[in-house]
Coordinates of N, CA, C and O in Angstrom, one line a residue:
X1 N 0.8 -1.2 0.0 CA 0.0 0.0 0.0 C 0.9 1.2 0.0 O 0.5 2.2 -0.6
X2 N 2.0 1.2 0.7 CA 2.9 2.3 0.7 C 3.4 2.7 -0.7 O 3.6 3.9 -1.0
X3 N 3.7 1.7 -1.5 CA 4.2 1.9 -2.8 C 3.1 2.6 -3.7 O 3.4 3.5 -4.5
X4 N 1.9 2.1 -3.6 CA 0.8 2.8 -4.3 C 0.6 4.2 -3.9 O 0.4 5.1 -4.7
X5 N 0.7 4.5 -2.6 CA 0.6 5.8 -2.1 C 1.7 6.7 -2.6 O 1.5 7.8 -3.0
X6 N 2.9 6.1 -2.6 CA 4.1 6.9 -3.0 C 4.0 7.2 -4.5 O 4.3 8.3 -5.0
X7 N 3.5 6.3 -5.3 CA 3.3 6.5 -6.7 C 2.3 7.6 -6.9 O 2.4 8.5 -7.8
X8 N 1.2 7.5 -6.2 CA 0.1 8.5 -6.3 C 0.5 9.9 -5.9 O 0.0 10.9 -6.4
X9 N 1.5 10.0 -5.1 CA 2.0 11.3 -4.6 C 3.2 11.8 -5.5 O 3.8 12.7 -5.2
X10 N 3.4 11.1 -6.6 CA 4.4 11.6 -7.5 C 5.8 11.2 -7.1 O 6.8 11.9 -7.4
X11 N 5.9 10.1 -6.4 CA 7.2 9.6 -5.9 C 7.5 8.2 -6.5 O 7.6 7.2 -5.8
X12 N 7.7 8.1 -7.8 CA 7.9 6.8 -8.4 C 9.1 6.1 -8.0 O 9.1 4.8 -7.9
X13 N 10.2 6.8 -7.7 CA 11.4 6.1 -7.2 C 11.2 5.5 -5.9 O 11.6 4.3 -5.7
X14 N 10.5 6.1 -5.0 CA 10.2 5.6 -3.7 C 9.2 4.4 -3.8 O 9.4 3.3 -3.2
X15 N 8.3 4.5 -4.7 CA 7.3 3.4 -5.0 C 8.1 2.2 -5.5 O 7.8 1.1 -5.0
X16 N 9.0 2.4 -6.4 CA 9.8 1.3 -7.0 C 10.6 0.6 -5.9 O 10.7 -0.6 -5.8
X17 N 11.2 1.4 -5.0 CA 12.0 0.8 -3.9 C 11.2 -0.1 -3.0 O 11.6 -1.2 -2.7
X18 N 10.0 0.4 -2.7 CA 9.1 -0.3 -1.8 C 8.6 -1.6 -2.5 O 8.6 -2.7 -1.9
X19 N 8.3 -1.5 -3.8 CA 7.9 -2.7 -4.5 C 9.0 -3.7 -4.7 O 8.8 -4.9 -4.5
X20 N 10.2 -3.2 -4.9 CA 11.4 -4.1 -5.0 C 11.6 -4.9 -3.7 O 11.9 -6.1 -3.7
X21 N 11.4 -4.2 -2.6 CA 11.6 -4.8 -1.3 C 10.5 -5.9 -1.0 O 10.8 -6.9 -0.5
X22 N 9.3 -5.5 -1.4 CA 8.2 -6.5 -1.2 C 8.4 -7.7 -2.1 O 8.1 -8.8 -1.6
X23 N 8.9 -7.6 -3.3 CA 9.1 -8.7 -4.1 C 10.3 -9.6 -3.6 O 10.2 -10.8 -3.6
X24 N 11.3 -8.9 -3.0 CA 12.4 -9.7 -2.4 C 11.9 -10.5 -1.2 O 12.3 -11.6 -1.0
X25 N 11.0 -9.9 -0.5 CA 10.5 -10.5 0.8 C 9.5 -11.6 0.5 O 9.4 -12.6 1.2
X26 N 8.6 -11.3 -0.6 CA 7.5 -12.2 -0.9 C 7.6 -12.6 -2.4 O 6.7 -12.1 -3.1
X27 N 8.6 -13.3 -2.8 CA 8.7 -13.6 -4.3 C 7.6 -14.4 -4.9 O 7.5 -14.4 -6.1
X28 N 6.8 -15.0 -4.1 CA 5.7 -15.9 -4.6 C 4.3 -15.1 -4.6 O 3.3 -15.7 -4.9
X29 N 4.3 -13.9 -4.2 CA 3.1 -13.1 -4.1 C 3.0 -12.3 -5.4 O 3.9 -11.5 -5.8
X30 N 1.9 -12.4 -6.2 CA 1.8 -11.7 -7.5 C 1.5 -10.2 -7.4 O 1.9 -9.5 -8.3
X31 N 0.9 -9.7 -6.3 CA 0.5 -8.3 -6.2 C 1.7 -7.3 -6.4 O 1.5 -6.4 -7.2
X32 N 2.8 -7.5 -5.7 CA 3.9 -6.5 -5.9 C 4.4 -6.5 -7.4 O 4.7 -5.4 -7.9
X33 N 4.4 -7.6 -8.0 CA 4.8 -7.6 -9.4 C 3.9 -6.9 -10.3 O 4.3 -6.1 -11.2
X34 N 2.6 -7.0 -10.0 CA 1.5 -6.3 -10.8 C 1.7 -4.8 -10.6 O 1.6 -4.1 -11.6
X35 N 1.8 -4.4 -9.4 CA 1.9 -3.0 -9.1 C 3.2 -2.4 -9.7 O 3.2 -1.2 -10.2
X36 N 4.3 -3.2 -9.6 CA 5.5 -2.7 -10.2 C 5.4 -2.6 -11.7 O 5.9 -1.6 -12.3
X37 N 4.7 -3.5 -12.3 CA 4.5 -3.5 -13.8 C 3.7 -2.2 -14.1 O 4.1 -1.5 -15.1
X38 N 2.7 -1.9 -13.4 CA 1.9 -0.7 -13.7 C 2.7 0.5 -13.5 O 2.6 1.5 -14.4
X39 N 3.6 0.6 -12.5 CA 4.5 1.7 -12.3 C 5.5 1.8 -13.5 O 5.7 2.9 -14.1
X40 N 6.1 0.7 -13.9 CA 7.1 0.7 -15.0 C 6.5 1.1 -16.3 O 7.2 1.7 -17.1
X41 N 5.2 0.8 -16.5 CA 4.6 1.1 -17.8 C 4.5 2.6 -18.0 O 4.3 3.0 -19.2
X42 N 4.7 3.4 -17.0 CA 4.6 4.8 -17.2 C 5.9 5.3 -17.9 O 5.9 6.5 -18.3
X43 N 6.9 4.5 -18.0 CA 8.1 4.8 -18.7 C 8.4 3.9 -19.8 O 8.7 2.7 -19.6
X44 N 8.2 4.4 -21.1 CA 8.3 3.5 -22.2 C 9.7 2.7 -22.3 O 9.7 1.6 -22.8
X45 N 10.7 3.3 -21.7 CA 12.0 2.6 -21.7 C 12.0 1.4 -20.8 O 12.9 0.5 -21.0
X46 N 11.1 1.3 -19.9 CA 11.0 0.1 -19.0 C 9.9 -0.8 -19.4 O 9.5 -1.7 -18.6
X47 N 9.3 -0.7 -20.6 CA 8.2 -1.6 -21.0 C 8.6 -3.1 -20.9 O 7.7 -3.9 -20.5
X48 N 9.8 -3.4 -21.3 CA 10.1 -4.8 -21.3 C 10.2 -5.4 -19.9 O 9.8 -6.5 -19.6
X49 N 10.6 -4.5 -19.0 CA 10.7 -4.9 -17.5 C 9.2 -5.1 -17.0 O 8.9 -6.0 -16.3
X50 N 8.3 -4.2 -17.4 CA 6.9 -4.3 -17.0 C 6.3 -5.6 -17.6 O 5.6 -6.3 -16.8
X51 N 6.6 -5.9 -18.8 CA 6.0 -7.1 -19.4 C 6.6 -8.4 -18.7 O 5.8 -9.4 -18.5
X52 N 7.8 -8.3 -18.3 CA 8.4 -9.5 -17.5 C 7.7 -9.6 -16.2 O 7.4 -10.7 -15.8
X53 N 7.4 -8.5 -15.5 CA 6.6 -8.6 -14.3 C 5.2 -9.1 -14.5 O 4.7 -9.9 -13.7
X54 N 4.6 -8.7 -15.6 CA 3.2 -9.2 -15.9 C 3.3 -10.7 -16.2 O 2.4 -11.5 -15.7
X55 N 4.3 -11.2 -16.8 CA 4.5 -12.6 -17.1 C 4.6 -13.4 -15.8 O 4.1 -14.5 -15.6
X56 N 5.3 -12.8 -14.8 CA 5.5 -13.4 -13.5 C 4.2 -13.5 -12.8 O 3.8 -14.5 -12.2
X57 N 3.4 -12.4 -12.9 CA 2.1 -12.4 -12.2 C 1.2 -13.6 -12.8 O 0.6 -14.3 -12.0
X58 N 1.2 -13.7 -14.1 CA 0.4 -14.7 -14.7 C 0.9 -16.1 -14.4 O 0.2 -17.1 -14.2
X59 N 2.3 -16.3 -14.3 CA 2.8 -17.6 -13.9 C 2.4 -17.9 -12.4 O 2.1 -19.0 -12.1
X60 N 2.4 -16.9 -11.5 CA 2.1 -17.1 -10.1 C 0.6 -17.3 -9.9 O 0.1 -18.0 -9.0
X61 N -0.2 -16.6 -10.7 CA -1.7 -16.6 -10.6 C -2.3 -16.5 -12.0 O -2.7 -15.5 -12.5
X62 N -2.4 -17.7 -12.6 CA -2.8 -17.7 -14.0 C -4.2 -17.0 -14.3 O -4.4 -16.6 -15.4
X63 N -5.0 -17.0 -13.3 CA -6.3 -16.3 -13.5 C -6.4 -14.8 -13.2 O -7.5 -14.3 -13.1
X64 N -5.2 -14.2 -13.0 CA -5.2 -12.8 -12.6 C -5.7 -12.0 -13.8 O -5.0 -11.7 -14.7
X65 N -7.0 -11.6 -13.7 CA -7.7 -10.9 -14.8 C -7.0 -9.6 -15.2 O -7.0 -9.2 -16.4
X66 N -6.5 -8.8 -14.3 CA -6.0 -7.5 -14.6 C -4.6 -7.7 -15.3 O -4.3 -6.9 -16.2
X67 N -3.9 -8.7 -15.0 CA -2.6 -8.9 -15.7 C -2.8 -9.4 -17.1 O -2.0 -9.2 -18.0
X68 N -3.9 -10.1 -17.3 CA -4.2 -10.6 -18.6 C -4.7 -9.6 -19.6 O -4.8 -9.8 -20.8
X69 N -5.1 -8.4 -19.1 CA -5.6 -7.3 -20.0 C -4.5 -6.7 -20.9 O -3.5 -6.5 -20.7

């Protein structure tokens, strides 16, 4: 939640740091990957990283309807 708040407050670097930490701590949880992908998609240069995160979400939770969009 802190990462989403940081992103909403215009602090994408802070949001990325929080999401990276969440992923390191909970690598089998799809939500941090999904939110990091959404954050990364705001920068076209990071689109491939975002797609990799979305692929991870789908691998972890094949029915994740938001990641499949």
